[in-house]
CSV table of C-alpha atoms and ligand atoms in Angstrom, one decimal:
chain,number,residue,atom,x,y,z
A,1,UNK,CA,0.0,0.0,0.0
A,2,UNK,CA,1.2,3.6,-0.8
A,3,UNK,CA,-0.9,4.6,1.7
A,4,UNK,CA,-2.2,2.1,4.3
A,5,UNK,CA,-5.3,2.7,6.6
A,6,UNK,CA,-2.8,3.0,9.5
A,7,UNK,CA,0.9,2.3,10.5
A,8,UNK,CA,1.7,1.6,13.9
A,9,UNK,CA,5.6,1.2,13.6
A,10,UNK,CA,5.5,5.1,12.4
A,11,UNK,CA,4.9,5.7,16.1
A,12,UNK,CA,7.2,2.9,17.5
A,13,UNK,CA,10.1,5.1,15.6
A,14,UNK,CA,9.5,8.1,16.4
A,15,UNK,CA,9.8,8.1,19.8
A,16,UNK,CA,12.1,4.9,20.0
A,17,UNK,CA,14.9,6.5,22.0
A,18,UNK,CA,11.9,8.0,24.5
A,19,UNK,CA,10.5,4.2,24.7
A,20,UNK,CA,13.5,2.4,25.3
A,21,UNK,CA,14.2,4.2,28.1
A,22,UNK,CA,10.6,3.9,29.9
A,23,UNK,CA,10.5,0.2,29.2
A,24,UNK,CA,14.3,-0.1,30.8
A,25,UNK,CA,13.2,1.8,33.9
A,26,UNK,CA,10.4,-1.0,34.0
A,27,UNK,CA,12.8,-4.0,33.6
A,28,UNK,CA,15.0,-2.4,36.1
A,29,UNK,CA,11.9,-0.7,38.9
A,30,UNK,CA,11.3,-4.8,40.0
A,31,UNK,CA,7.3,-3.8,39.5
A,32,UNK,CA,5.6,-6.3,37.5
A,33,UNK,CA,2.1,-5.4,38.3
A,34,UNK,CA,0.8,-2.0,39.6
A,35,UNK,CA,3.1,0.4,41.5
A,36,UNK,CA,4.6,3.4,41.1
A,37,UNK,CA,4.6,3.7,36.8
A,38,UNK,CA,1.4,2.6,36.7
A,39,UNK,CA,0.5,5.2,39.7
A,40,UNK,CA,2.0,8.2,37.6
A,41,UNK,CA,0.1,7.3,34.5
A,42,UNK,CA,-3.5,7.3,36.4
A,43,UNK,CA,-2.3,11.0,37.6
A,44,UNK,CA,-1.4,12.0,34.4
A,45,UNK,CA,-4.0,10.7,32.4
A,46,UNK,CA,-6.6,12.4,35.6
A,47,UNK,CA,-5.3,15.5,34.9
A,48,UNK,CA,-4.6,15.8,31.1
A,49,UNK,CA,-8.7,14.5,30.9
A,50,UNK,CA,-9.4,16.7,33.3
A,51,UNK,CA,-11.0,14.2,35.9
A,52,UNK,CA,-10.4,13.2,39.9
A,53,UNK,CA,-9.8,9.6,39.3
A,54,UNK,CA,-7.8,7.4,36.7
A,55,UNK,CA,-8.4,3.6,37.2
A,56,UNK,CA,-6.1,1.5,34.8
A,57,UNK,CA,-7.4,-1.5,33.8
A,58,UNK,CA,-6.9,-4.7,31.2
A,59,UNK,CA,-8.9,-3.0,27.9
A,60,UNK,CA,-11.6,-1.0,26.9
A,61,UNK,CA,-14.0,-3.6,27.4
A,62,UNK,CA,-13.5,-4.2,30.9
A,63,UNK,CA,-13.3,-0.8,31.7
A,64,UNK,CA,-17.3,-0.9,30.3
A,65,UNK,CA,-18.1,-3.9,32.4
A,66,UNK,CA,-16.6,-2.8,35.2
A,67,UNK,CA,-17.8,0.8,35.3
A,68,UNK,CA,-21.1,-0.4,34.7
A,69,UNK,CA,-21.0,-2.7,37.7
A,70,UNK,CA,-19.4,0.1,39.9
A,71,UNK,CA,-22.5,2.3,39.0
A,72,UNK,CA,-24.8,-0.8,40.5
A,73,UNK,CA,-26.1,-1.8,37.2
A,74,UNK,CA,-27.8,-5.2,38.4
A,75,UNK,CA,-28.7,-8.5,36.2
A,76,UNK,CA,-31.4,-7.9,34.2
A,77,UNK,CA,-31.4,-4.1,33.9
A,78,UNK,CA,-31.9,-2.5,30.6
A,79,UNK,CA,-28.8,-0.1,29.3
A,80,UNK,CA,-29.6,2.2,26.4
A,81,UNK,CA,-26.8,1.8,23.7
A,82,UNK,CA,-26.2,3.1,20.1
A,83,UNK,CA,-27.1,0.7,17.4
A,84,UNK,CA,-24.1,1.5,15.6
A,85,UNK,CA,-20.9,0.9,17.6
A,86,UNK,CA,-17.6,-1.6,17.8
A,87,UNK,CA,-19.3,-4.6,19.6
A,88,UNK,CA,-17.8,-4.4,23.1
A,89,UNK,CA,-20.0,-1.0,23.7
A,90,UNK,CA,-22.7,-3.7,23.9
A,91,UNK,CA,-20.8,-6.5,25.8
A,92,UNK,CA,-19.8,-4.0,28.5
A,93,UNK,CA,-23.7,-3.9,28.8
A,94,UNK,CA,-23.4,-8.1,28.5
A,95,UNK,CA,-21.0,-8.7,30.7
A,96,UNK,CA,-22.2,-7.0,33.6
A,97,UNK,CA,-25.6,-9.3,32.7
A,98,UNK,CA,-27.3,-6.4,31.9
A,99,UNK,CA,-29.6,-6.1,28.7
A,100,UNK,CA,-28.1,-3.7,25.7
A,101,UNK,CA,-31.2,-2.1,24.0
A,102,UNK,CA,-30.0,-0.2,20.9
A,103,UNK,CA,-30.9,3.1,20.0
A,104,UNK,CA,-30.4,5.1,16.4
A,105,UNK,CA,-27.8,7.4,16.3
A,106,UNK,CA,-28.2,10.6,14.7
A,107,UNK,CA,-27.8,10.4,11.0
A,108,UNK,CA,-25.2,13.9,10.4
A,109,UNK,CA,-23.4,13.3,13.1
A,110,UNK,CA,-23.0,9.2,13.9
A,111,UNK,CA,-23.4,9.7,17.9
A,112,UNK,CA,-26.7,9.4,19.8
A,113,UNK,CA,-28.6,12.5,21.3
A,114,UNK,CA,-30.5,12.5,24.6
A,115,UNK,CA,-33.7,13.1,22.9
A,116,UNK,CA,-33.3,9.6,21.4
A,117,UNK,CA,-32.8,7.7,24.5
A,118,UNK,CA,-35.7,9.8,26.2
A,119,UNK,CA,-37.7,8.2,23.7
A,120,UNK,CA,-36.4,5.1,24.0
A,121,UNK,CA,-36.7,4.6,28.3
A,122,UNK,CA,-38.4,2.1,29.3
A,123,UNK,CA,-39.5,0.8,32.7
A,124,UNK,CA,-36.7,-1.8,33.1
A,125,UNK,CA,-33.6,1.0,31.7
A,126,UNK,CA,-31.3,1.9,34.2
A,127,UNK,CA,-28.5,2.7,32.1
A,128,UNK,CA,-27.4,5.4,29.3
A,129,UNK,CA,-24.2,3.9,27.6
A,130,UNK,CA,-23.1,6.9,24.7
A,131,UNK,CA,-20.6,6.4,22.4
A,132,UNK,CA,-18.2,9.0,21.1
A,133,UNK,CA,-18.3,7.4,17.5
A,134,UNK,CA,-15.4,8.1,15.9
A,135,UNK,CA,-14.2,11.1,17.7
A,136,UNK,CA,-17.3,13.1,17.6
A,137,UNK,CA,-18.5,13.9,20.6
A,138,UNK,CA,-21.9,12.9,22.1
A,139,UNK,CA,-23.8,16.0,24.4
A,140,UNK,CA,-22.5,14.9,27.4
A,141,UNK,CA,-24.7,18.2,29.7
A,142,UNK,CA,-27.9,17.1,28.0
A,143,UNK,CA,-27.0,13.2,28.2
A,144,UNK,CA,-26.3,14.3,31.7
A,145,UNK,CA,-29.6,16.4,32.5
A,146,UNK,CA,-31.5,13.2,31.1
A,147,UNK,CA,-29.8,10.8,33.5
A,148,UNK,CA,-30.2,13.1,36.6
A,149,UNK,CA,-33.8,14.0,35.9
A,150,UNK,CA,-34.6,9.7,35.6
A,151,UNK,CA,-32.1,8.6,38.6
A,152,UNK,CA,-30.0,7.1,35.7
A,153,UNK,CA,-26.5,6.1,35.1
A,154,UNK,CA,-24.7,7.6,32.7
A,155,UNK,CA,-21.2,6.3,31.7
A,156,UNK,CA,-19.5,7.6,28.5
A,157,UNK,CA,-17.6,4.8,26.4
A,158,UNK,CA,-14.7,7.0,25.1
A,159,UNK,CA,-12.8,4.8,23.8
A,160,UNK,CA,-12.0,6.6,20.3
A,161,UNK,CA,-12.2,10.5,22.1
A,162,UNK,CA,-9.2,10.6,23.2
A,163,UNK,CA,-8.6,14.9,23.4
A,164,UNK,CA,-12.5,15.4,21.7
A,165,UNK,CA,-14.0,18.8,23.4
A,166,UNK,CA,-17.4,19.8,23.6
A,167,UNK,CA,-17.9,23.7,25.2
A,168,UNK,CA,-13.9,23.5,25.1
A,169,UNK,CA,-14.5,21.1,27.5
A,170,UNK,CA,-12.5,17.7,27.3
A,171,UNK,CA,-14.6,14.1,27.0
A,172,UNK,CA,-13.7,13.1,30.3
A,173,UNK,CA,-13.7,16.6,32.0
A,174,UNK,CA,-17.5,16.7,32.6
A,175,UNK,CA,-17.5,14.8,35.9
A,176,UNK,CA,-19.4,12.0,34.6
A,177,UNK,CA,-17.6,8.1,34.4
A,178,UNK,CA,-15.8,7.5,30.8
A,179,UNK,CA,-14.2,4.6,29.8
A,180,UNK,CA,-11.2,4.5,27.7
A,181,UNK,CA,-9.4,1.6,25.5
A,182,UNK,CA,-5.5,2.2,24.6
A,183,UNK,CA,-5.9,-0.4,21.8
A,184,UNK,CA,-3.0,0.2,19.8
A,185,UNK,CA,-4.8,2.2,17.0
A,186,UNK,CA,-6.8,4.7,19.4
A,187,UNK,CA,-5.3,8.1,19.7
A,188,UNK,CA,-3.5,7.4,22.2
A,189,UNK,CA,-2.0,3.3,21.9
A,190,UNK,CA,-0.3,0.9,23.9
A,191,UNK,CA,2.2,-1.7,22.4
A,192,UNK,CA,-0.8,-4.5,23.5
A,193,UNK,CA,-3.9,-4.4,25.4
A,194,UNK,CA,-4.9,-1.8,27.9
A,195,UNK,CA,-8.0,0.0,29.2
A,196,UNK,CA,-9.0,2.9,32.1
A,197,UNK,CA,-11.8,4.3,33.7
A,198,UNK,CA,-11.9,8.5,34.6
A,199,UNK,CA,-14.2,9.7,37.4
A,200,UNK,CA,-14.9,12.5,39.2
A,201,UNK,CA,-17.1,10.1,41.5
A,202,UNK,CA,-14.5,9.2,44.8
A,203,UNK,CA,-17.2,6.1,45.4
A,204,UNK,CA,-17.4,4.8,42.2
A,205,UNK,CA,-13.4,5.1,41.6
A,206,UNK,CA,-13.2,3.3,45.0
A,207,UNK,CA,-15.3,0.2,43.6
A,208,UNK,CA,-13.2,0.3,40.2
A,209,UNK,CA,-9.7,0.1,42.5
A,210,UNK,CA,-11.0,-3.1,44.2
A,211,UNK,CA,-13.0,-4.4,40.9
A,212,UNK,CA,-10.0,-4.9,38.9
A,213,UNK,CA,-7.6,-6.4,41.8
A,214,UNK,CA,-9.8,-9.4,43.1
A,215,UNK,CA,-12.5,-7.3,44.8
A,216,UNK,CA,-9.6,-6.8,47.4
A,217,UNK,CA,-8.2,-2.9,49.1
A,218,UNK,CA,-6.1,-5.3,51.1
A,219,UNK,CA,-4.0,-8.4,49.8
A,220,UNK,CA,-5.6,-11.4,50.7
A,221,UNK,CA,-8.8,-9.3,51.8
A,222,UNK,CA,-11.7,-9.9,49.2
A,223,UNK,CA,-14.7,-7.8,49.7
A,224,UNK,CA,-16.7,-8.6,46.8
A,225,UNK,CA,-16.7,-11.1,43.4
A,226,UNK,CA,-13.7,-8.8,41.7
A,227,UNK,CA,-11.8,-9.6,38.4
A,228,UNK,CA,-8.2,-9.5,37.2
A,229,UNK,CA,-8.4,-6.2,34.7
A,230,UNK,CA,-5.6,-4.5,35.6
A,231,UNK,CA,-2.9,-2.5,33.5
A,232,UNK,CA,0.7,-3.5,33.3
A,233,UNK,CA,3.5,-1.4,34.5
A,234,UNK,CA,5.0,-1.7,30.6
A,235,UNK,CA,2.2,-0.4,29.4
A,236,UNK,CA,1.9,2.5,31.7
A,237,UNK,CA,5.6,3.4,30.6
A,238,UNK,CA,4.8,3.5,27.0
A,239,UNK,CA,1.3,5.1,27.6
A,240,UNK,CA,3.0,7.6,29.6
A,241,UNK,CA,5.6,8.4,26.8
A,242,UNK,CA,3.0,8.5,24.4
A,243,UNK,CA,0.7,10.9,25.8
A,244,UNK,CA,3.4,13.4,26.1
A,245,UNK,CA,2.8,13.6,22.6
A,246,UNK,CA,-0.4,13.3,22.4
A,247,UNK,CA,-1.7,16.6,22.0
A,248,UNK,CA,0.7,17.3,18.6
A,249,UNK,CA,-0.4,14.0,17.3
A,250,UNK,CA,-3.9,15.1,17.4
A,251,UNK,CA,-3.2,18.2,16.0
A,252,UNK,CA,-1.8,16.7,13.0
A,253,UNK,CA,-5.2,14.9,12.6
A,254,UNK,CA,-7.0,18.3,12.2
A,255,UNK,CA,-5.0,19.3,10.0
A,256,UNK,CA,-5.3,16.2,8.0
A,257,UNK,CA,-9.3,16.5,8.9
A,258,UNK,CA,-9.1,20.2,7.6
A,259,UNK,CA,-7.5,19.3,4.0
A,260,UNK,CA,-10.2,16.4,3.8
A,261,UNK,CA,-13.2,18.6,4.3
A,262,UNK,CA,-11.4,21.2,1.9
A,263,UNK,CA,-10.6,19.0,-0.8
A,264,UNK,CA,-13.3,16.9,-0.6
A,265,UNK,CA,-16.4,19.7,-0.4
A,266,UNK,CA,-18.8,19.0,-2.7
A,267,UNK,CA,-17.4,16.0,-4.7
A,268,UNK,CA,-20.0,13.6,-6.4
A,269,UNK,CA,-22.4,12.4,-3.5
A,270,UNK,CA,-20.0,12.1,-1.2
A,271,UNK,CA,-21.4,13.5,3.0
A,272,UNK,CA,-18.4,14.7,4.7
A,273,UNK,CA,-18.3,13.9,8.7
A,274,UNK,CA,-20.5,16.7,10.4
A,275,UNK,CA,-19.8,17.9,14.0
A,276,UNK,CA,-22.3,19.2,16.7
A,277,UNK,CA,-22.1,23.1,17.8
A,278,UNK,CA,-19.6,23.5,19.9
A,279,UNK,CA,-17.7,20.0,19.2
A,280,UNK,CA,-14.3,19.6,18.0
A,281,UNK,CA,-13.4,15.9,16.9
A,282,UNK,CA,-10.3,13.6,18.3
A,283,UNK,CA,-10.3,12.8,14.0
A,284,UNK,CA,-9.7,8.9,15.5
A,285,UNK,CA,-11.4,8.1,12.3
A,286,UNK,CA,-12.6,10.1,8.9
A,287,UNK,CA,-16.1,8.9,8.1
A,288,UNK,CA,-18.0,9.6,4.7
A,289,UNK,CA,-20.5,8.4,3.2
A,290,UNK,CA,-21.7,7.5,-0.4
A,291,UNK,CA,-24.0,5.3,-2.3
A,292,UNK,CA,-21.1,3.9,-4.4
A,293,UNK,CA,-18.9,2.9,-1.3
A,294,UNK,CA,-18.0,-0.2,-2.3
A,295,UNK,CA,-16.7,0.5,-5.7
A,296,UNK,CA,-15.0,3.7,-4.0
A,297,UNK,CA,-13.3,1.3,-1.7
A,298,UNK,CA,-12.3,-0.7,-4.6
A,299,UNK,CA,-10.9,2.2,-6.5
A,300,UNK,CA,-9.1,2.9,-3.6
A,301,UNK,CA,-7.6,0.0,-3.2
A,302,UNK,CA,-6.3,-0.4,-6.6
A,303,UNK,CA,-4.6,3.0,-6.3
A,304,UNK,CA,-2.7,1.9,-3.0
A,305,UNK,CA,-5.4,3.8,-0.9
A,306,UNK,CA,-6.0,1.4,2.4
A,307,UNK,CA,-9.6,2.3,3.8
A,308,UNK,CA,-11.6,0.3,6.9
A,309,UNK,CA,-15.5,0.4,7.4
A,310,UNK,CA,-16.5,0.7,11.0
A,311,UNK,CA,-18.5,-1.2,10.8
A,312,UNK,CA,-19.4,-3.4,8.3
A,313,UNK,CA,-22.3,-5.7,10.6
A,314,UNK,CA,-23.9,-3.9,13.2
A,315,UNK,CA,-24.1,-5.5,16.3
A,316,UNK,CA,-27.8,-6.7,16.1
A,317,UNK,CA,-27.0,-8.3,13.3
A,318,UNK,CA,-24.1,-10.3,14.7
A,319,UNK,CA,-24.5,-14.0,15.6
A,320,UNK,CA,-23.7,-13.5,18.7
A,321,UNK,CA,-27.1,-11.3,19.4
A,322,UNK,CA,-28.9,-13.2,17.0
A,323,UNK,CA,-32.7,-12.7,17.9
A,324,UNK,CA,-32.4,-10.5,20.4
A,325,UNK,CA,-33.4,-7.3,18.7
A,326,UNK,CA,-36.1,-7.5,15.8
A,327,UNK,CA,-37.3,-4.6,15.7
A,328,UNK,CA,-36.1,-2.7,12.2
A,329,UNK,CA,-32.7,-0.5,12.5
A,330,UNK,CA,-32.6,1.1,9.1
A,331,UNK,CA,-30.4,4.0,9.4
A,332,UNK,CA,-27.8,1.7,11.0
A,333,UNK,CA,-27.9,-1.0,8.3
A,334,UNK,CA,-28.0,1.8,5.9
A,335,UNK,CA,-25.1,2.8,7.4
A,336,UNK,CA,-23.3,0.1,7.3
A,337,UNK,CA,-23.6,-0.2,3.7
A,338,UNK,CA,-22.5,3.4,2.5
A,339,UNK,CA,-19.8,4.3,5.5
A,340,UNK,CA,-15.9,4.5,4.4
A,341,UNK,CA,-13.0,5.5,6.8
A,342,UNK,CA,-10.3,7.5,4.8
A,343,UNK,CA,-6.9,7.0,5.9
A,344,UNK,CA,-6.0,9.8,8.9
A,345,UNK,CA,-3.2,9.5,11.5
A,346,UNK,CA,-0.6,11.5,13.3
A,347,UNK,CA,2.2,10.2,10.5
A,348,UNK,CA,0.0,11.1,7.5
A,349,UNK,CA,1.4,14.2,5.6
A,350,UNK,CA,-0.7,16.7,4.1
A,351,UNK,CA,1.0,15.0,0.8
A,352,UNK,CA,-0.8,11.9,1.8
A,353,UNK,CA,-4.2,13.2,2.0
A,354,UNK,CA,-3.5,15.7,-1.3
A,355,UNK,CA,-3.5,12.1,-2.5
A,356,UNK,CA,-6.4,10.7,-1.1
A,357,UNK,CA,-7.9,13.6,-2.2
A,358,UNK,CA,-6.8,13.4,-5.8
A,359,UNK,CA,-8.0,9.6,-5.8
A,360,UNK,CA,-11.2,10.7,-4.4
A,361,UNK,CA,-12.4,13.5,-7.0
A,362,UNK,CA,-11.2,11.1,-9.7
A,363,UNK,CA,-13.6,8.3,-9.0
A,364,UNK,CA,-16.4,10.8,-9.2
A,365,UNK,CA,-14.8,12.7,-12.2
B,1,PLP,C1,-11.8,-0.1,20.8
B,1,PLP,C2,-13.1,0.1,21.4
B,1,PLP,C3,-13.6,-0.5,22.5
B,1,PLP,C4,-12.8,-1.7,23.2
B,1,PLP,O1,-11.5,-1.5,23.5
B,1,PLP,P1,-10.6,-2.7,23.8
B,1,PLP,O2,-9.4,-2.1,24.5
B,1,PLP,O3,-10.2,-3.3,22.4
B,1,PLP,O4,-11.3,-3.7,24.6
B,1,PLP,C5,-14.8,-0.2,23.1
B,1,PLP,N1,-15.6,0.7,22.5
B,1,PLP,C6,-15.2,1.3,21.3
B,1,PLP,C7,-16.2,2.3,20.7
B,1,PLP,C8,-14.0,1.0,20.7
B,1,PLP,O5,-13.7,1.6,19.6
């Protein structure tokens, strides 16, 4: 590929001196598992969010699970979730034996609005799981409003708005729960699995801490039925190099964004990703949309252009929820059909997306 969806070595070498030396200090610290690296990437990550509490943990998806269980999400409960989403959004829901009930997102815009899961509340919901699809954030205040006014729990899967504002305000800054995934294509990647939780809420973070370790605040002391989800010290070195830099890389992702939504304006039938008032995008991915998008993604493809669809099978649709949800989700399997992620990335040159660009217009020349 001339120009693949996404390189992770590009990352690896540039900061390969930087590293080295935090995965040195962790073969030499004689910390295996929690301690003092991990420690100093919670704080970090707290403050560059803009939250009280960072709780490391395994992956994004148990960092779902387990904040959902945290909140007192109980078997059986109903938690509202967007229809189209990565699978572990609903899982999280799953796995803390809890009911996902999917809800449309918005069709500009690919995240769910409050108004939506007003209307969809039932008796039995007792959770509102938004997703920050692709970088675009979700209203967080009036997701928030909707919660409080219904005695619901709100928890923000933010896996892929990593440095998305709303207000100016960071995803992760509003004081509500968010759930993050340092899968090593997010924003901001580890070199293998790792997850966390942000909180303003001292109780809920207090659950979380003993959650991940074994349901145990003390070794050998287990309070309640707790899991092993809990980040690495290597990880927490690299994450903690990496987000040092994270703020650059994302703005090379806007700039990217910008000569997209420049070069691409008005070309064939091609929608270009639409924000909300007052939202700025982490640009994790570059969504359009067009009736032609699969011969778009073959034209692509034969001039070295790697693309992705997220997602090609929405969740409802998987096996793995086969006939739980019958009811009709159009827009989402619409969606599904007509969605194409254009290469973007913090090692992408503005020569890279002239190219996209170029490869673009001529398909609808
Ligand atoms: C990546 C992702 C997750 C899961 O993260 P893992 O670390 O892979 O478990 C959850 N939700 C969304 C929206 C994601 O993109």
């Amino acid at each position: 590929m001339a120009i693949p969806f996404l390189s992770l070595s590009d990352a690896t070498s540039e900061l390969r001196a930087e590293l080295d030396e935090a995965l040195a200090r962790v073969l030499s610290s004689g910390w295996y598992i929690g301690g003092p690296e991990v420690e100093a990437f919670e704080s970090e990550f707290a403050t560059w969010v803009g939250a009280r509490h960072c709780i490391g943990v395994a992956n994004g998806l148990d960092a779902l699970t387990l904040s959902l269980l945290a909140h007192g999400v109980q078997p059986g409960d109903e938690v509202l979730v967007p229809s189209n989403t990565f699978i572990a959004t609903w899982l999280g829901a799953s796995h803390a034996r809890a009911t996902p009930r999917p809800v449309e997102p918005d069709f500009a815009t690919h995240v769910v609005t409050a108004e939506s899961f007003a209307r969809a509340l039932t008796p039995a919901t007792r959770a509102l799981l938004p997703v920050h699809l692709y970088g675009v954030p979700a209203d967080v205040p009036a997701l928030r409003q909707l919660a409080d006014e219904r005695g619901l729990v709100l928890v923000e899967d933010a896996a892929q708005a990593h440095g998305a504002t709303l207000g100016g305000t960071r995803i992760g800054g509003f004081g509500t729960t968010a759930t993050w995934s340092f899968y090593p294509g997010k924003n901001l990647g580890a070199l293998g699995d790792a997850g966390a939780i942000t909180t303003d809420d001292d109780e809920v973070a207090s659950w979380l801490r003993r959650l991940r370790n074994y349901g145990s605040s003390e070794k050998y002391v287990h309070e309640l039925l707790g899991f092993n989800s809990r980040l690495d010290p290597v990880q927490a070195a690299v994450l903690r190099v990496k987000l040092r830099h994270l703020d650059a890389w994302n703005a090379r992702r806007q700039a990217l964004a910008q000569h997209y939504l420049q070069g691409l304006r008005g070309v064939g039938d091609l929608q270009l990703p639409e924000l909300p008032p007052g939202a700025t995008s982490s640009w994790h991915l570059f969504v359009v949309r067009t009736a032609r998008r699969d011969a778009l993604r073959a034209h692509l493809d034969a001039a070295g252009i790697g693309t992705l669809v997220h997602y090609p099978i929405p969740p409802h649709r998987q096996q793995a929820y086969a006939g739980a949800h019958p009811e009709p989700l159009a827009d989402t399997e619409r969606a599904a059909q007509e969605v194409l992620s254009l290469p973007i990335g913090p090692h992408l040159t503005a020569d890279h997306a002239g190219q996209v660009i170029d490869a673009v217009r001529r398909f609808f020349a």
